[in-house]
PDB file of C-alpha atoms in Angstrom:
ATOM      1  CA  MET A   2      -0.029  -0.031   0.035  1.00 38.00           C
ATOM      2  CA  PRO A   3       1.453   3.391  -0.911  1.00 41.00           C
ATOM      3  CA  GLU A   4       2.621   5.870   1.747  1.00 46.00           C
ATOM      4  CA  ASP A   5       0.149   8.516   0.393  1.00 61.00           C
ATOM      5  CA  VAL A   6      -2.635   6.203   1.572  1.00 62.00           C
ATOM      6  CA  THR A   7      -4.805   9.066   2.984  1.00 61.00           C
ATOM      7  CA  LEU A   8      -4.706  11.129  -0.192  1.00 80.00           C
ATOM      8  CA  ALA A   9      -7.597  11.137  -2.664  1.00 82.00           C
ATOM      9  CA  PRO A  10      -6.983   8.813  -5.567  1.00 88.00           C
ATOM     10  CA  ILE A  11      -6.594  10.455  -8.993  1.00 91.00           C
ATOM     11  CA  VAL A  12      -7.090   8.335 -12.087  1.00 94.00           C
ATOM     12  CA  VAL A  13      -6.234   9.983 -15.475  1.00 96.00           C
ATOM     13  CA  GLU A  14      -6.720   9.070 -19.151  1.00 96.00           C
ATOM     14  CA  PRO A  15      -3.933   6.898 -20.596  1.00 96.00           C
ATOM     15  CA  ASP A  16      -0.810   8.582 -21.851  1.00 97.00           C
ATOM     16  CA  PRO A  17       0.774   6.931 -24.873  1.00 96.00           C
ATOM     17  CA  SER A  18       4.246   7.829 -23.476  1.00 97.00           C
ATOM     18  CA  TRP A  19       3.795   5.824 -20.323  1.00 98.00           C
ATOM     19  CA  GLN A  20       5.259   2.560 -21.628  1.00 97.00           C
ATOM     20  CA  ALA A  21       8.429   4.110 -23.001  1.00 97.00           C
ATOM     21  CA  ARG A  22       8.964   6.130 -19.839  1.00 97.00           C
ATOM     22  CA  GLY A  23       8.328   3.097 -17.611  1.00 98.00           C
ATOM     23  CA  LEU A  24      10.806   0.985 -19.506  1.00 97.00           C
ATOM     24  CA  ALA A  25      13.419   3.867 -19.240  1.00 97.00           C
ATOM     25  CA  LEU A  26      12.810   3.930 -15.461  1.00 97.00           C
ATOM     26  CA  ALA A  27      13.246   0.203 -15.220  1.00 97.00           C
ATOM     27  CA  ASP A  28      16.496   0.344 -17.231  1.00 97.00           C
ATOM     28  CA  GLU A  29      17.719   3.113 -14.978  1.00 96.00           C
ATOM     29  CA  LEU A  30      17.005   1.158 -11.813  1.00 96.00           C
ATOM     30  CA  ARG A  31      18.530  -1.976 -13.140  1.00 96.00           C
ATOM     31  CA  THR A  32      21.797  -0.041 -13.651  1.00 96.00           C
ATOM     32  CA  VAL A  33      21.604   1.762 -10.349  1.00 95.00           C
ATOM     33  CA  LEU A  34      20.847  -1.343  -8.248  1.00 97.00           C
ATOM     34  CA  GLY A  35      23.350  -3.585  -9.841  1.00 95.00           C
ATOM     35  CA  PRO A  36      23.488  -7.368  -9.923  1.00 93.00           C
ATOM     36  CA  SER A  37      21.172  -7.806  -6.889  1.00 94.00           C
ATOM     37  CA  ALA A  38      18.303  -6.732  -9.244  1.00 97.00           C
ATOM     38  CA  ARG A  39      17.671  -9.922 -11.155  1.00 96.00           C
ATOM     39  CA  TYR A  40      14.942  -8.193 -13.163  1.00 97.00           C
ATOM     40  CA  ALA A  41      13.605  -4.600 -13.279  1.00 97.00           C
ATOM     41  CA  GLU A  42      10.231  -4.339 -15.005  1.00 98.00           C
ATOM     42  CA  HIS A  43       7.396  -1.849 -15.641  1.00 98.00           C
ATOM     43  CA  ILE A  44       4.188  -3.200 -14.145  1.00 98.00           C
ATOM     44  CA  GLY A  45       0.762  -1.943 -13.212  1.00 97.00           C
ATOM     45  CA  SER A  46      -1.791   0.105 -15.198  1.00 97.00           C
ATOM     46  CA  THR A  47       0.761   2.474 -16.808  1.00 98.00           C
ATOM     47  CA  ALA A  48       2.315  -0.598 -18.436  1.00 98.00           C
ATOM     48  CA  ILE A  49      -0.968  -1.533 -20.125  1.00 98.00           C
ATOM     49  CA  PRO A  50      -1.815   0.239 -23.424  1.00 97.00           C
ATOM     50  CA  GLY A  51      -5.018   2.260 -23.214  1.00 97.00           C
ATOM     51  CA  MET A  52      -5.480   1.778 -19.404  1.00 98.00           C
ATOM     52  CA  ALA A  53      -6.513   4.739 -17.303  1.00 96.00           C
ATOM     53  CA  ALA A  54      -4.286   4.975 -14.254  1.00 95.00           C
ATOM     54  CA  LYS A  55      -2.988   6.975 -11.355  1.00 93.00           C
ATOM     55  CA  PRO A  56      -0.107   8.985 -12.814  1.00 94.00           C
ATOM     56  CA  VAL A  57       2.483   6.986 -10.822  1.00 96.00           C
ATOM     57  CA  PHE A  58       4.727   4.347 -12.337  1.00 98.00           C
ATOM     58  CA  ASP A  59       4.753   0.919 -10.737  1.00 98.00           C
ATOM     59  CA  LEU A  60       8.066  -0.930 -11.133  1.00 98.00           C
ATOM     60  CA  GLN A  61       8.986  -4.357  -9.966  1.00 98.00           C
ATOM     61  CA  VAL A  62      12.489  -5.402  -9.132  1.00 98.00           C
ATOM     62  CA  THR A  63      13.037  -9.151  -8.602  1.00 98.00           C
ATOM     63  CA  VAL A  64      15.694 -10.247  -6.137  1.00 98.00           C
ATOM     64  CA  ASP A  65      16.913 -13.450  -4.453  1.00 98.00           C
ATOM     65  CA  ASP A  66      17.074 -12.064  -0.898  1.00 97.00           C
ATOM     66  CA  LEU A  67      14.849  -9.353   0.413  1.00 96.00           C
ATOM     67  CA  ARG A  68      16.892  -8.482   3.473  1.00 95.00           C
ATOM     68  CA  ALA A  69      20.062  -8.155   1.426  1.00 96.00           C
ATOM     69  CA  ALA A  70      18.204  -6.040  -1.128  1.00 96.00           C
ATOM     70  CA  GLU A  71      16.884  -3.781   1.602  1.00 94.00           C
ATOM     71  CA  ARG A  72      20.369  -3.135   2.854  1.00 95.00           C
ATOM     72  CA  ALA A  73      21.827  -2.692  -0.667  1.00 96.00           C
ATOM     73  CA  PHE A  74      19.089  -0.563  -2.124  1.00 97.00           C
ATOM     74  CA  ASP A  75      18.392   1.969   0.619  1.00 96.00           C
ATOM     75  CA  ARG A  76      21.256   4.330  -0.105  1.00 96.00           C
ATOM     76  CA  PRO A  77      21.176   4.482  -3.970  1.00 97.00           C
ATOM     77  CA  LEU A  78      17.372   4.836  -3.844  1.00 97.00           C
ATOM     78  CA  ALA A  79      17.452   7.558  -1.215  1.00 96.00           C
ATOM     79  CA  ASP A  80      19.988   9.391  -3.408  1.00 95.00           C
ATOM     80  CA  ARG A  81      17.299   9.392  -6.148  1.00 95.00           C
ATOM     81  CA  GLY A  82      14.463  10.671  -3.933  1.00 95.00           C
ATOM     82  CA  PHE A  83      12.965   7.350  -2.805  1.00 96.00           C
ATOM     83  CA  GLN A  84      11.714   6.619   0.651  1.00 96.00           C
ATOM     84  CA  ARG A  85      11.192   3.082   1.969  1.00 96.00           C
ATOM     85  CA  SER A  86       7.577   2.296   2.943  1.00 94.00           C
ATOM     86  CA  PRO A  87       6.702   0.375   6.100  1.00 93.00           C
ATOM     87  CA  TYR A  88       4.365  -1.892   4.134  1.00 90.00           C
ATOM     88  CA  GLN A  89       5.999  -5.389   3.627  1.00 94.00           C
ATOM     89  CA  HIS A  90       3.136  -7.559   2.450  1.00 95.00           C
ATOM     90  CA  ASP A  91       0.888  -7.760  -0.611  1.00 96.00           C
ATOM     91  CA  HIS A  92      -2.830  -8.577  -0.614  1.00 94.00           C
ATOM     92  CA  VAL A  93      -3.354 -12.388  -0.790  1.00 95.00           C
ATOM     93  CA  PRO A  94      -6.082 -13.081  -3.326  1.00 93.00           C
ATOM     94  CA  ALA A  95      -9.474 -14.089  -1.935  1.00 90.00           C
ATOM     95  CA  GLY A  96     -10.008 -17.881  -1.665  1.00 87.00           C
ATOM     96  CA  LEU A  97      -6.295 -18.616  -1.658  1.00 88.00           C
ATOM     97  CA  ASP A  98      -5.247 -20.399   1.511  1.00 88.00           C
ATOM     98  CA  ASP A  99      -1.652 -19.264   1.507  1.00 92.00           C
ATOM     99  CA  ASP A 100       0.906 -18.218   4.083  1.00 94.00           C
ATOM    100  CA  ARG A 101       0.957 -14.405   4.175  1.00 92.00           C
ATOM    101  CA  GLU A 102       4.800 -14.517   4.468  1.00 94.00           C
ATOM    102  CA  ARG A 103       4.949 -15.869   0.860  1.00 96.00           C
ATOM    103  CA  TRP A 104       3.515 -12.465  -0.179  1.00 97.00           C
ATOM    104  CA  THR A 105       6.231 -10.359   1.437  1.00 97.00           C
ATOM    105  CA  LYS A 106       8.027  -7.550  -0.350  1.00 98.00           C
ATOM    106  CA  ARG A 107       9.886  -4.262   0.178  1.00 98.00           C
ATOM    107  CA  GLN A 108       8.574  -0.995  -1.217  1.00 97.00           C
ATOM    108  CA  TRP A 109      10.066   2.418  -1.949  1.00 97.00           C
ATOM    109  CA  SER A 110       8.118   5.394  -3.261  1.00 96.00           C
ATOM    110  CA  ARG A 111       9.138   8.703  -4.887  1.00 96.00           C
ATOM    111  CA  ARG A 112       6.862  11.677  -5.058  1.00 93.00           C
ATOM    112  CA  GLY A 113       7.221  15.286  -6.000  1.00 87.00           C
ATOM    113  CA  THR A 114      10.881  15.304  -7.046  1.00 84.00           C
ATOM    114  CA  ALA A 115      12.465  16.168 -10.364  1.00 77.00           C
ATOM    115  CA  GLY A 116      12.025  12.535 -11.390  1.00 87.00           C
ATOM    116  CA  GLU A 117       8.882  10.508 -12.251  1.00 95.00           C
ATOM    117  CA  ASP A 118       6.576   9.548  -9.397  1.00 96.00           C
ATOM    118  CA  VAL A 119       7.252   5.873  -8.744  1.00 97.00           C
ATOM    119  CA  ASN A 120       6.130   2.981  -6.531  1.00 97.00           C
ATOM    120  CA  LEU A 121       8.982   0.443  -6.552  1.00 98.00           C
ATOM    121  CA  HIS A 122       7.984  -3.021  -5.431  1.00 98.00           C
ATOM    122  CA  VAL A 123      10.873  -5.377  -4.636  1.00 98.00           C
ATOM    123  CA  ARG A 124       9.819  -8.988  -4.577  1.00 98.00           C
ATOM    124  CA  LEU A 125      11.416 -12.411  -4.408  1.00 98.00           C
ATOM    125  CA  PHE A 126      12.097 -14.386  -7.572  1.00 98.00           C
ATOM    126  CA  GLY A 127       9.417 -17.058  -7.981  1.00 97.00           C
ATOM    127  CA  ALA A 128       7.164 -15.732  -5.203  1.00 98.00           C
ATOM    128  CA  PRO A 129       3.412 -15.622  -5.901  1.00 97.00           C
ATOM    129  CA  ASN A 130       3.191 -11.831  -5.643  1.00 98.00           C
ATOM    130  CA  GLU A 131       6.092 -11.410  -8.083  1.00 98.00           C
ATOM    131  CA  ARG A 132       4.313 -13.697 -10.566  1.00 98.00           C
ATOM    132  CA  LEU A 133       0.856 -12.089 -10.022  1.00 97.00           C
ATOM    133  CA  ALA A 134       2.141  -8.542 -10.950  1.00 98.00           C
ATOM    134  CA  LEU A 135       3.400  -9.807 -14.291  1.00 98.00           C
ATOM    135  CA  LEU A 136       0.417 -12.023 -15.050  1.00 98.00           C
ATOM    136  CA  PHE A 137      -1.996  -9.130 -14.411  1.00 98.00           C
ATOM    137  CA  ARG A 138      -0.072  -6.910 -16.794  1.00 98.00           C
ATOM    138  CA  ASP A 139       0.405  -9.435 -19.522  1.00 98.00           C
ATOM    139  CA  TRP A 140      -3.187 -10.744 -19.402  1.00 98.00           C
ATOM    140  CA  PHE A 141      -4.545  -7.252 -20.070  1.00 98.00           C
ATOM    141  CA  ARG A 142      -1.937  -6.691 -22.799  1.00 98.00           C
ATOM    142  CA  ALA A 143      -3.247  -9.837 -24.473  1.00 98.00           C
ATOM    143  CA  HIS A 144      -6.914  -8.869 -23.986  1.00 98.00           C
ATOM    144  CA  PRO A 145      -7.226  -5.206 -24.948  1.00 98.00           C
ATOM    145  CA  GLU A 146     -11.038  -5.695 -25.188  1.00 98.00           C
ATOM    146  CA  ALA A 147     -11.038  -5.936 -21.404  1.00 98.00           C
ATOM    147  CA  VAL A 148      -9.137  -2.691 -20.828  1.00 98.00           C
ATOM    148  CA  PRO A 149     -12.024  -0.160 -21.216  1.00 97.00           C
ATOM    149  CA  GLY A 150     -14.185  -1.907 -18.634  1.00 97.00           C
ATOM    150  CA  TYR A 151     -11.458  -2.123 -16.034  1.00 97.00           C
ATOM    151  CA  ALA A 152     -10.360   1.477 -16.799  1.00 97.00           C
ATOM    152  CA  ARG A 153     -13.943   2.627 -16.357  1.00 97.00           C
ATOM    153  CA  PHE A 154     -14.221   0.784 -13.037  1.00 97.00           C
ATOM    154  CA  LYS A 155     -11.091   2.514 -11.700  1.00 96.00           C
ATOM    155  CA  SER A 156     -12.203   5.923 -12.844  1.00 95.00           C
ATOM    156  CA  VAL A 157     -15.675   5.624 -11.194  1.00 96.00           C
ATOM    157  CA  LEU A 158     -14.084   4.232  -8.046  1.00 95.00           C
ATOM    158  CA  ALA A 159     -11.545   7.056  -7.796  1.00 94.00           C
ATOM    159  CA  GLY A 160     -14.427   9.560  -8.076  1.00 93.00           C
ATOM    160  CA  THR A 161     -16.342   7.775  -5.323  1.00 95.00           C
ATOM    161  CA  VAL A 162     -13.814   7.225  -2.476  1.00 93.00           C
ATOM    162  CA  ASN A 163     -11.784   9.764  -0.592  1.00 91.00           C
ATOM    163  CA  ASP A 164      -8.459   8.066   0.014  1.00 92.00           C
ATOM    164  CA  VAL A 165      -6.056   5.708  -1.729  1.00 89.00           C
ATOM    165  CA  GLY A 166      -6.353   3.134   1.035  1.00 90.00           C
ATOM    166  CA  THR A 167     -10.047   2.629   0.417  1.00 93.00           C
ATOM    167  CA  TYR A 168      -9.446   2.704  -3.302  1.00 93.00           C
ATOM    168  CA  ALA A 169      -6.996  -0.159  -3.022  1.00 92.00           C
ATOM    169  CA  ASP A 170      -9.222  -2.166  -0.717  1.00 93.00           C
ATOM    170  CA  VAL A 171     -12.184  -1.956  -3.054  1.00 95.00           C
ATOM    171  CA  LYS A 172      -9.980  -2.664  -6.123  1.00 95.00           C
ATOM    172  CA  ASP A 173      -8.346  -5.797  -4.737  1.00 94.00           C
ATOM    173  CA  PRO A 174     -11.277  -8.192  -5.144  1.00 94.00           C
ATOM    174  CA  VAL A 175     -11.666  -7.039  -8.747  1.00 96.00           C
ATOM    175  CA  VAL A 176      -7.979  -7.775  -9.337  1.00 96.00           C
ATOM    176  CA  ASP A 177      -8.716 -11.228  -7.770  1.00 95.00           C
ATOM    177  CA  LEU A 178     -11.309 -11.779 -10.455  1.00 96.00           C
ATOM    178  CA  VAL A 179      -9.005 -10.790 -13.220  1.00 97.00           C
ATOM    179  CA  ILE A 180      -6.326 -13.108 -11.901  1.00 96.00           C
ATOM    180  CA  ALA A 181      -8.736 -16.065 -11.748  1.00 95.00           C
ATOM    181  CA  VAL A 182      -9.456 -15.662 -15.409  1.00 97.00           C
ATOM    182  CA  ALA A 183      -5.774 -14.931 -16.205  1.00 97.00           C
ATOM    183  CA  GLU A 184      -4.601 -18.132 -14.614  1.00 96.00           C
ATOM    184  CA  SER A 185      -6.611 -20.210 -17.114  1.00 96.00           C
ATOM    185  CA  TRP A 186      -5.187 -18.151 -19.914  1.00 98.00           C
ATOM    186  CA  ALA A 187      -1.636 -18.666 -18.541  1.00 98.00           C
ATOM    187  CA  THR A 188      -2.111 -22.391 -18.445  1.00 97.00           C
ATOM    188  CA  ALA A 189      -3.619 -22.542 -21.925  1.00 98.00           C
ATOM    189  CA  THR A 190      -0.971 -20.390 -23.558  1.00 97.00           C
ATOM    190  CA  GLY A 191       2.106 -21.573 -21.624  1.00 97.00           C
ATOM    191  CA  TRP A 192       2.698 -18.077 -20.318  1.00 98.00           C
ATOM    192  CA  THR A 193       5.717 -17.671 -18.162  1.00 96.00           C
ATOM    193  CA  PRO A 194       6.999 -14.558 -16.154  1.00 96.00           C
ATOM    194  CA  HIS A 195       9.846 -12.511 -17.522  1.00 92.00           C
ATOM    195  CA  ALA A 196       9.441 -13.763 -21.064  1.00 84.00           C
ATOM    196  CA  ASP A 197      10.103 -10.272 -22.495  1.00 77.00           C
ATOM    197  CA  ALA A 198      12.348  -9.015 -19.766  1.00 80.00           C
ATOM    198  CA  SER A 199      16.115  -8.429 -20.000  1.00 66.00           C
ATOM    199  CA  PRO A 200      17.837  -9.950 -16.992  1.00 68.00           C
ATOM    200  CA  GLY A 201      20.104  -7.784 -14.838  1.00 60.00           C
ATOM    201  CA  ALA A 202      23.810  -7.705 -14.980  1.00 42.00           C
TER     202      ALA A 202
END
């Protein structure tokens, strides 16, 4: 959950430049964070063509050790305007009887600096939350006909609630529905995470 959890959510129309800007940010972070960053990828709504979104880039860095990454990343990220968030767990999808510790992460956010606004999610390689973020993005990319409906839902929701925390809580079950459908698609197509990603150094 982002640190600006009490702020009103703002969802804007899609910007065609988001994907290129997100990829540039991922490339920059991969260079800055070094070999500990196994992958650095643009995720979330700004990574989906035609999707309305909060004007904040979600990026995911995949690592083999969260504690080591926390120690290694704090200084270079702070130098670039990022602050570490206290939130260390992702939402576990409804109906999934899973240990919450498998959904752990580290998160840094950057707001209001000379750089882009970013939520950086650092997750373990092969963890379910790492996979889910990529599956959500790739399913929507493969199903552009579903984008307008989800975009409309987010826009209406943002105009109805008063804070980002409530926005996220209401949106989570809808994401769960998308993932339930996306899992069948992943099985049918042989989808795998990181298929289009360039590994880190």
